[in-house]
């Protein structure tokens, strides 16, 4: 390569010796210069100048490999090189990474020579791949290689590297000394994260001009066994059928190793550590060490003895080397699947049971069975069959899905009078067929004895329902039939009695003893209780057994029709135009409650009376059931006409009916339809009547309107009317109620007799003067009050009031009585003030000027009593 010398190659090879643990390191450069010195990083080991590795002292334990660094230095060159050495005991198997190490190649400058003297052989980059072990402990930065251009003697050169790991993510892993060209790794590498790096080396002068072409640097991370195998699952589930032959495949387990799969570090091997349980032998299974396939190696798998095996599987790298490899374990659960190798067996040879007669869906007995196969599987589920003893199919056997028992069930009623017992033969099997080579057991067959219990059976009507035919109109008291029942209990003599259960029209009665049916009313085919000419009634027959049993029977009476209903005209109302028109006709028909042949064809005709009917109208036949009514005259006054029509049916003898059809004759428009005016006229209202009705409606509306106006005016006047007195002088709303009752503060003990009404006045008469109750009237002559003149002068009103006041003050008989009023004793020391100031005074005039201070409501009273100025 241009501008660079060839490489100096360091080749390290390790040779394991038997007992002295010596290794040989061979160092060569391209000039075959062997003057190289070695230094070991482990004080327990040293390297001789010839490359032999030897132990400085006895090594007690080498169960695990020993790793250390060896540094090589040229005697005439300042550069150093390093490599990793791993040692193991001689004679022990160990993978290739411990028997051979990767070499570190370092570029050193040199000039090639020839016979003619020194000359440059090539101007190329010659940088072989650089191998760096992962997980190196350092120290860091650690030198990998030196890159040098042969032009660095002439010009100053700066070196740089680019690429992932240098200036690109993950950046900073590698760097280079720009002056010396030494390239370093700055941290431990992990091959599982990145196995290789591709960098480019650059050489430029001080001005940044390219001196050499860029060269590719390939760095490979040497794998170390630093990852254990990992199982995809910690628990694997597999299955194999019981009775399987040796070599039957069971399942596969898989483990992966993140180390290099091309080396022993990533080569995984499997083995079985343990099996539980050890039945029938401890090694029922084996595993393929490379694929992880688990297969059987012995016969004797029996689910009924061992239903599941637990296998511990170990995965080890380093091709299974237990001394140097890393291991991991997983659990394999092997379920033994069931096959039908155990036939079902009935627990006893004979079963027995009993059943009442005439009962269905009754379990007679349960057949118990034993099956050692897996419960609730087709190999365990029992299937029962009755092979003999039940030719009529009275019984069936259903399997209980939970207990697997056979339930012998009655599906068809049994009769004690016909069969008192049954002897059945039952065979049991499984839903699944027995496995090859397995024979049925003799205990799969058993007998079942069933006894039938006699019960009191209800009477039975031999024919039910029973149909009879009679003409309608049969009179009351007619015997229709004998509806008798039979008692099926032939071995017991019992009496049967009858009663009526259902008779919708109450037409029938039954003889209690013999079941004879007699009518109580006329049978009518046209009754609402008759459906499709059939009348149904239900009767009850019961015996005198214990317990009493009863049966029902239905009697159906087919009623033959007779012509007992006259036809009825349809429709009952119609309308036609007052002038005869081709399309102004009325189609009529008839309805008859009877049945054929007592219905149509019908005969329609007009009666001869009154004569106006046939004079104005005519009927023409359209078909057997329809006719047409139309006007005979050209014009008929609009009105409502009731036209009698005689309708006759086709019975033998025929029945006739005089029906009336109400026809409205009205004026019609061009389309032949009645106009609105004509319809009103046809309804019987003339023009005068219509006008009168309209006038009455107008008058009524006017009265309502006037009443509303009057009400509104009265409300308005009421709102604007002035009061007779000034609102400020109106005291009607000022009655005050205080509800102040009871005694004083110290009123705790008092005589209630003082509050009672006296029965006589003797105690008042004989009572001392000065003390009386408020409700006692003094027994003295009443005072004379002044008489008001018939026409008083307004100025005398005040004098009149003053005279009356004086008279009232001097009248001891006027309430409140002017005396010492004792309401009740309130006790001494009351905090209430005295009320004596309220006593009337008769000695002089009282000053009422304080009334002026009470507000406008007392103004009039103040003017009257206070001596104020008159208005």
PDB file of C-alpha atoms in Angstrom, residues 482-700:
ATOM      1  CA  UNK A 482    -125.080 -42.479  28.424  1.00  0.00           C
ATOM      2  CA  UNK A 483    -121.541 -41.283  29.047  1.00  0.00           C
ATOM      3  CA  UNK A 484    -120.161 -44.008  31.354  1.00  0.00           C
ATOM      4  CA  UNK A 485    -116.582 -44.645  32.564  1.00  0.00           C
ATOM      5  CA  UNK A 486    -114.786 -47.854  33.530  1.00  0.00           C
ATOM      6  CA  UNK A 487    -112.548 -48.496  36.529  1.00  0.00           C
ATOM      7  CA  UNK A 488    -109.244 -50.106  35.411  1.00  0.00           C
ATOM      8  CA  UNK A 489    -108.608 -51.568  38.887  1.00  0.00           C
ATOM      9  CA  UNK A 490    -109.941 -55.049  38.177  1.00  0.00           C
ATOM     10  CA  UNK A 491    -108.710 -56.530  41.463  1.00  0.00           C
ATOM     11  CA  UNK A 492    -110.538 -53.939  43.586  1.00  0.00           C
ATOM     12  CA  UNK A 493    -114.327 -53.437  43.475  1.00  0.00           C
ATOM     13  CA  UNK A 494    -115.075 -49.705  43.488  1.00  0.00           C
ATOM     14  CA  UNK A 495    -118.108 -47.521  42.738  1.00  0.00           C
ATOM     15  CA  UNK A 496    -117.936 -44.832  40.049  1.00  0.00           C
ATOM     16  CA  UNK A 497    -119.872 -41.584  40.349  1.00  0.00           C
ATOM     17  CA  UNK A 498    -120.302 -38.692  37.864  1.00  0.00           C
ATOM     18  CA  UNK A 499    -120.536 -34.929  37.975  1.00  0.00           C
ATOM     19  CA  UNK A 500    -120.537 -32.072  35.507  1.00  0.00           C
ATOM     20  CA  UNK A 501    -117.236 -30.264  35.150  1.00  0.00           C
ATOM     21  CA  UNK A 502    -117.829 -27.803  32.300  1.00  0.00           C
ATOM     22  CA  UNK A 503    -121.104 -26.848  30.555  1.00  0.00           C
ATOM     23  CA  UNK A 504    -120.735 -23.313  29.099  1.00  0.00           C
ATOM     24  CA  UNK A 505    -124.433 -22.839  28.173  1.00  0.00           C
ATOM     25  CA  UNK A 506    -125.760 -24.917  31.098  1.00  0.00           C
ATOM     26  CA  UNK A 507    -127.802 -27.063  28.740  1.00  0.00           C
ATOM     27  CA  UNK A 508    -126.990 -30.522  30.123  1.00  0.00           C
ATOM     28  CA  UNK A 509    -127.076 -32.595  33.292  1.00  0.00           C
ATOM     29  CA  UNK A 510    -125.629 -36.046  34.059  1.00  0.00           C
ATOM     30  CA  UNK A 511    -127.023 -38.827  36.194  1.00  0.00           C
ATOM     31  CA  UNK A 512    -124.717 -39.222  39.174  1.00  0.00           C
ATOM     32  CA  UNK A 513    -124.982 -43.005  39.155  1.00  0.00           C
ATOM     33  CA  UNK A 514    -125.094 -44.213  35.573  1.00  0.00           C
ATOM     34  CA  UNK A 515    -123.760 -41.222  33.556  1.00  0.00           C
ATOM     35  CA  UNK A 516    -126.947 -40.569  31.533  1.00  0.00           C
ATOM     36  CA  UNK A 517    -126.885 -37.168  29.772  1.00  0.00           C
ATOM     37  CA  UNK A 518    -130.158 -35.195  29.687  1.00  0.00           C
ATOM     38  CA  UNK A 519    -130.928 -31.714  28.331  1.00  0.00           C
ATOM     39  CA  UNK A 520    -132.015 -28.922  30.650  1.00  0.00           C
ATOM     40  CA  UNK A 521    -132.685 -26.288  27.963  1.00  0.00           C
ATOM     41  CA  UNK A 522    -133.276 -25.891  24.243  1.00  0.00           C
ATOM     42  CA  UNK A 523    -130.198 -26.647  22.145  1.00  0.00           C
ATOM     43  CA  UNK A 524    -129.488 -23.767  19.774  1.00  0.00           C
ATOM     44  CA  UNK A 525    -126.968 -24.157  16.998  1.00  0.00           C
ATOM     45  CA  UNK A 526    -126.705 -20.398  16.614  1.00  0.00           C
ATOM     46  CA  UNK A 527    -125.557 -19.909  20.236  1.00  0.00           C
ATOM     47  CA  UNK A 528    -122.200 -18.249  20.877  1.00  0.00           C
ATOM     48  CA  UNK A 529    -121.127 -21.391  22.765  1.00  0.00           C
ATOM     49  CA  UNK A 530    -121.375 -23.514  19.632  1.00  0.00           C
ATOM     50  CA  UNK A 531    -118.214 -23.618  17.519  1.00  0.00           C
ATOM     51  CA  UNK A 532    -118.445 -25.101  14.001  1.00  0.00           C
ATOM     52  CA  UNK A 533    -121.820 -26.676  14.846  1.00  0.00           C
ATOM     53  CA  UNK A 534    -120.267 -28.526  17.831  1.00  0.00           C
ATOM     54  CA  UNK A 535    -121.090 -27.968  21.476  1.00  0.00           C
ATOM     55  CA  UNK A 536    -118.611 -29.351  24.029  1.00  0.00           C
ATOM     56  CA  UNK A 537    -119.200 -30.287  27.668  1.00  0.00           C
ATOM     57  CA  UNK A 538    -116.802 -31.964  30.122  1.00  0.00           C
ATOM     58  CA  UNK A 539    -117.784 -34.463  32.792  1.00  0.00           C
ATOM     59  CA  UNK A 540    -115.957 -35.939  35.776  1.00  0.00           C
ATOM     60  CA  UNK A 541    -115.942 -39.594  36.832  1.00  0.00           C
ATOM     61  CA  UNK A 542    -114.485 -40.481  40.255  1.00  0.00           C
ATOM     62  CA  UNK A 543    -114.265 -43.627  42.351  1.00  0.00           C
ATOM     63  CA  UNK A 544    -114.435 -44.263  46.075  1.00  0.00           C
ATOM     64  CA  UNK A 545    -110.867 -45.523  46.416  1.00  0.00           C
ATOM     65  CA  UNK A 546    -108.243 -44.257  48.814  1.00  0.00           C
ATOM     66  CA  UNK A 547    -106.990 -41.880  47.706  1.00  0.00           C
ATOM     67  CA  UNK A 548    -109.877 -40.961  45.469  1.00  0.00           C
ATOM     68  CA  UNK A 549    -109.079 -40.913  41.752  1.00  0.00           C
ATOM     69  CA  UNK A 550    -110.980 -39.107  39.041  1.00  0.00           C
ATOM     70  CA  UNK A 551    -110.970 -38.915  35.273  1.00  0.00           C
ATOM     71  CA  UNK A 552    -112.509 -36.493  32.795  1.00  0.00           C
ATOM     72  CA  UNK A 553    -114.412 -37.078  29.604  1.00  0.00           C
ATOM     73  CA  UNK A 554    -115.505 -34.711  26.857  1.00  0.00           C
ATOM     74  CA  UNK A 555    -118.891 -34.978  25.157  1.00  0.00           C
ATOM     75  CA  UNK A 556    -119.230 -33.327  21.758  1.00  0.00           C
ATOM     76  CA  UNK A 557    -122.743 -32.674  20.418  1.00  0.00           C
ATOM     77  CA  UNK A 558    -122.969 -31.997  16.713  1.00  0.00           C
ATOM     78  CA  UNK A 559    -126.113 -29.825  16.230  1.00  0.00           C
ATOM     79  CA  UNK A 560    -127.900 -30.298  12.932  1.00  0.00           C
ATOM     80  CA  UNK A 561    -129.338 -27.024  11.653  1.00  0.00           C
ATOM     81  CA  UNK A 562    -133.071 -26.403  11.292  1.00  0.00           C
ATOM     82  CA  UNK A 563    -134.664 -23.330   9.707  1.00  0.00           C
ATOM     83  CA  UNK A 564    -135.390 -21.387  12.873  1.00  0.00           C
ATOM     84  CA  UNK A 565    -133.939 -17.965  11.947  1.00  0.00           C
ATOM     85  CA  UNK A 566    -135.521 -15.547   9.470  1.00  0.00           C
ATOM     86  CA  UNK A 567    -133.231 -13.541   7.188  1.00  0.00           C
ATOM     87  CA  UNK A 568    -132.338  -9.922   8.061  1.00  0.00           C
ATOM     88  CA  UNK A 569    -132.036  -7.171   5.434  1.00  0.00           C
ATOM     89  CA  UNK A 570    -128.643  -5.571   4.758  1.00  0.00           C
ATOM     90  CA  UNK A 571    -128.007  -2.596   4.669  1.00  0.00           C
ATOM     91  CA  UNK A 572    -130.369  -0.765   7.003  1.00  0.00           C
ATOM     92  CA  UNK A 573    -129.613   2.717   5.618  1.00  0.00           C
ATOM     93  CA  UNK A 574    -128.907   4.094   2.134  1.00  0.00           C
ATOM     94  CA  UNK A 575    -129.306   7.209   0.007  1.00  0.00           C
ATOM     95  CA  UNK A 576    -130.398   7.936  -3.564  1.00  0.00           C
ATOM     96  CA  UNK A 577    -130.850  10.988  -5.745  1.00  0.00           C
ATOM     97  CA  UNK A 578    -134.253  12.661  -5.852  1.00  0.00           C
ATOM     98  CA  UNK A 579    -134.265  12.248  -9.595  1.00  0.00           C
ATOM     99  CA  UNK A 580    -134.052   8.796 -11.091  1.00  0.00           C
ATOM    100  CA  UNK A 581    -130.675   8.124 -12.643  1.00  0.00           C
ATOM    101  CA  UNK A 582    -129.107   4.964 -14.046  1.00  0.00           C
ATOM    102  CA  UNK A 583    -126.511   4.862 -11.287  1.00  0.00           C
ATOM    103  CA  UNK A 584    -128.889   5.867  -8.485  1.00  0.00           C
ATOM    104  CA  UNK A 585    -129.707   2.387  -7.176  1.00  0.00           C
ATOM    105  CA  UNK A 586    -129.362   0.564  -3.862  1.00  0.00           C
ATOM    106  CA  UNK A 587    -127.921  -2.956  -3.721  1.00  0.00           C
ATOM    107  CA  UNK A 588    -129.452  -5.000  -0.929  1.00  0.00           C
ATOM    108  CA  UNK A 589    -128.856  -8.482   0.457  1.00  0.00           C
ATOM    109  CA  UNK A 590    -129.766 -10.485   3.549  1.00  0.00           C
ATOM    110  CA  UNK A 591    -128.092 -12.275   6.435  1.00  0.00           C
ATOM    111  CA  UNK A 592    -129.341 -15.553   7.894  1.00  0.00           C
ATOM    112  CA  UNK A 593    -127.971 -17.189  11.057  1.00  0.00           C
ATOM    113  CA  UNK A 594    -128.941 -20.628   9.808  1.00  0.00           C
ATOM    114  CA  UNK A 595    -126.771 -22.876   7.661  1.00  0.00           C
ATOM    115  CA  UNK A 596    -127.184 -24.210   4.187  1.00  0.00           C
ATOM    116  CA  UNK A 597    -129.772 -25.147   2.838  1.00  0.00           C
ATOM    117  CA  UNK A 598    -131.810 -22.891   5.163  1.00  0.00           C
ATOM    118  CA  UNK A 599    -130.287 -19.670   3.879  1.00  0.00           C
ATOM    119  CA  UNK A 600    -130.232 -18.263   0.289  1.00  0.00           C
ATOM    120  CA  UNK A 601    -131.173 -17.774  -2.361  1.00  0.00           C
ATOM    121  CA  UNK A 602    -133.349 -15.054  -0.827  1.00  0.00           C
ATOM    122  CA  UNK A 603    -136.609 -13.594  -2.155  1.00  0.00           C
ATOM    123  CA  UNK A 604    -137.001  -9.779  -1.884  1.00  0.00           C
ATOM    124  CA  UNK A 605    -140.382  -8.089  -2.397  1.00  0.00           C
ATOM    125  CA  UNK A 606    -142.211  -4.881  -1.523  1.00  0.00           C
ATOM    126  CA  UNK A 607    -145.357  -5.150   0.608  1.00  0.00           C
ATOM    127  CA  UNK A 608    -148.681  -4.104  -0.887  1.00  0.00           C
ATOM    128  CA  UNK A 609    -149.350  -1.787   2.031  1.00  0.00           C
ATOM    129  CA  UNK A 610    -148.838   1.080   2.113  1.00  0.00           C
ATOM    130  CA  UNK A 611    -149.515   1.582  -1.565  1.00  0.00           C
ATOM    131  CA  UNK A 612    -146.999   4.457  -1.865  1.00  0.00           C
ATOM    132  CA  UNK A 613    -144.175   1.973  -1.462  1.00  0.00           C
ATOM    133  CA  UNK A 614    -144.877   0.070  -4.631  1.00  0.00           C
ATOM    134  CA  UNK A 615    -145.881   3.290  -6.375  1.00  0.00           C
ATOM    135  CA  UNK A 616    -142.552   5.020  -5.690  1.00  0.00           C
ATOM    136  CA  UNK A 617    -140.139   2.087  -5.506  1.00  0.00           C
ATOM    137  CA  UNK A 618    -139.372  -1.138  -7.259  1.00  0.00           C
ATOM    138  CA  UNK A 619    -137.065  -4.164  -6.597  1.00  0.00           C
ATOM    139  CA  UNK A 620    -135.267  -6.157  -9.249  1.00  0.00           C
ATOM    140  CA  UNK A 621    -133.358  -9.411  -8.592  1.00  0.00           C
ATOM    141  CA  UNK A 622    -129.626  -9.449  -9.298  1.00  0.00           C
ATOM    142  CA  UNK A 623    -128.657 -12.955  -8.061  1.00  0.00           C
ATOM    143  CA  UNK A 624    -129.730 -15.512  -5.537  1.00  0.00           C
ATOM    144  CA  UNK A 625    -128.548 -13.384  -2.598  1.00  0.00           C
ATOM    145  CA  UNK A 626    -128.692  -9.839  -4.001  1.00  0.00           C
ATOM    146  CA  UNK A 627    -131.398  -7.476  -5.281  1.00  0.00           C
ATOM    147  CA  UNK A 628    -131.600  -3.831  -6.344  1.00  0.00           C
ATOM    148  CA  UNK A 629    -133.908  -1.120  -4.974  1.00  0.00           C
ATOM    149  CA  UNK A 630    -134.539   1.952  -7.119  1.00  0.00           C
ATOM    150  CA  UNK A 631    -137.087   4.723  -7.783  1.00  0.00           C
ATOM    151  CA  UNK A 632    -140.046   3.842  -9.927  1.00  0.00           C
ATOM    152  CA  UNK A 633    -141.019   7.501 -10.515  1.00  0.00           C
ATOM    153  CA  UNK A 634    -138.802  10.132 -12.185  1.00  0.00           C
ATOM    154  CA  UNK A 635    -138.687  12.448  -9.178  1.00  0.00           C
ATOM    155  CA  UNK A 636    -139.167  12.077  -5.446  1.00  0.00           C
ATOM    156  CA  UNK A 637    -138.980  14.958  -2.986  1.00  0.00           C
ATOM    157  CA  UNK A 638    -135.861  15.048  -0.895  1.00  0.00           C
ATOM    158  CA  UNK A 639    -136.501  13.543   2.504  1.00  0.00           C
ATOM    159  CA  UNK A 640    -135.955  10.398   4.580  1.00  0.00           C
ATOM    160  CA  UNK A 641    -138.125   7.428   3.747  1.00  0.00           C
ATOM    161  CA  UNK A 642    -138.565   4.163   5.598  1.00  0.00           C
ATOM    162  CA  UNK A 643    -139.248   1.454   3.040  1.00  0.00           C
ATOM    163  CA  UNK A 644    -140.444  -1.974   4.258  1.00  0.00           C
ATOM    164  CA  UNK A 645    -139.086  -4.982   2.391  1.00  0.00           C
ATOM    165  CA  UNK A 646    -140.095  -8.628   2.886  1.00  0.00           C
ATOM    166  CA  UNK A 647    -137.133 -11.084   2.760  1.00  0.00           C
ATOM    167  CA  UNK A 648    -137.673 -14.880   2.605  1.00  0.00           C
ATOM    168  CA  UNK A 649    -135.060 -17.676   2.818  1.00  0.00           C
ATOM    169  CA  UNK A 650    -134.977 -21.068   1.089  1.00  0.00           C
ATOM    170  CA  UNK A 651    -135.726 -23.256   4.111  1.00  0.00           C
ATOM    171  CA  UNK A 652    -138.391 -25.902   4.279  1.00  0.00           C
ATOM    172  CA  UNK A 653    -140.695 -24.358   5.184  1.00  0.00           C
ATOM    173  CA  UNK A 654    -139.212 -20.922   4.337  1.00  0.00           C
ATOM    174  CA  UNK A 655    -139.102 -18.105   6.905  1.00  0.00           C
ATOM    175  CA  UNK A 656    -139.844 -14.487   6.045  1.00  0.00           C
ATOM    176  CA  UNK A 657    -138.969 -11.226   7.746  1.00  0.00           C
ATOM    177  CA  UNK A 658    -140.337  -7.722   7.207  1.00  0.00           C
ATOM    178  CA  UNK A 659    -137.334  -5.378   7.414  1.00  0.00           C
ATOM    179  CA  UNK A 660    -137.199  -1.631   7.008  1.00  0.00           C
ATOM    180  CA  UNK A 661    -134.482   0.210   5.136  1.00  0.00           C
ATOM    181  CA  UNK A 662    -134.034   3.919   5.806  1.00  0.00           C
ATOM    182  CA  UNK A 663    -133.422   5.725   2.492  1.00  0.00           C
ATOM    183  CA  UNK A 664    -132.327   9.353   2.272  1.00  0.00           C
ATOM    184  CA  UNK A 665    -133.494  11.022  -0.927  1.00  0.00           C
ATOM    185  CA  UNK A 666    -131.416  14.078  -1.693  1.00  0.00           C
ATOM    186  CA  UNK A 667    -130.456  16.410  -4.573  1.00  0.00           C
ATOM    187  CA  UNK A 668    -127.325  15.235  -6.333  1.00  0.00           C
ATOM    188  CA  UNK A 669    -124.551  16.927  -8.251  1.00  0.00           C
ATOM    189  CA  UNK A 670    -123.393  16.001 -11.732  1.00  0.00           C
ATOM    190  CA  UNK A 671    -121.465  13.022 -10.404  1.00  0.00           C
ATOM    191  CA  UNK A 672    -124.531  11.582  -8.725  1.00  0.00           C
ATOM    192  CA  UNK A 673    -123.375  12.433  -5.202  1.00  0.00           C
ATOM    193  CA  UNK A 674    -125.586  14.105  -2.627  1.00  0.00           C
ATOM    194  CA  UNK A 675    -124.731  17.822  -2.176  1.00  0.00           C
ATOM    195  CA  UNK A 676    -124.275  19.308   1.331  1.00  0.00           C
ATOM    196  CA  UNK A 677    -127.510  21.289   1.154  1.00  0.00           C
ATOM    197  CA  UNK A 678    -129.325  18.275  -0.094  1.00  0.00           C
ATOM    198  CA  UNK A 679    -127.930  16.154   2.686  1.00  0.00           C
ATOM    199  CA  UNK A 680    -129.214  18.627   5.289  1.00  0.00           C
ATOM    200  CA  UNK A 681    -132.577  18.818   3.624  1.00  0.00           C
ATOM    201  CA  UNK A 682    -132.746  15.070   3.479  1.00  0.00           C
ATOM    202  CA  UNK A 683    -132.101  14.973   7.183  1.00  0.00           C
ATOM    203  CA  UNK A 684    -135.498  16.784   7.716  1.00  0.00           C
ATOM    204  CA  UNK A 685    -134.413  20.435   8.325  1.00  0.00           C
ATOM    205  CA  UNK A 686    -135.970  23.151   6.201  1.00  0.00           C
ATOM    206  CA  UNK A 687    -134.497  26.527   5.311  1.00  0.00           C
ATOM    207  CA  UNK A 688    -136.518  28.305   8.015  1.00  0.00           C
ATOM    208  CA  UNK A 689    -135.256  25.937  10.692  1.00  0.00           C
ATOM    209  CA  UNK A 690    -131.683  26.457   9.601  1.00  0.00           C
ATOM    210  CA  UNK A 691    -132.063  30.269   9.711  1.00  0.00           C
ATOM    211  CA  UNK A 692    -133.655  30.087  13.176  1.00  0.00           C
ATOM    212  CA  UNK A 693    -130.778  28.034  14.485  1.00  0.00           C
ATOM    213  CA  UNK A 694    -128.244  30.524  13.117  1.00  0.00           C
ATOM    214  CA  UNK A 695    -130.100  33.495  14.689  1.00  0.00           C
ATOM    215  CA  UNK A 696    -130.162  31.738  18.081  1.00  0.00           C
ATOM    216  CA  UNK A 697    -126.439  31.129  17.882  1.00  0.00           C
ATOM    217  CA  UNK A 698    -125.761  34.800  17.069  1.00  0.00           C
ATOM    218  CA  UNK A 699    -127.941  36.011  19.980  1.00  0.00           C
ATOM    219  CA  UNK A 700    -126.193  33.649  22.372  1.00  0.00           C
TER     220      UNK A 700
END
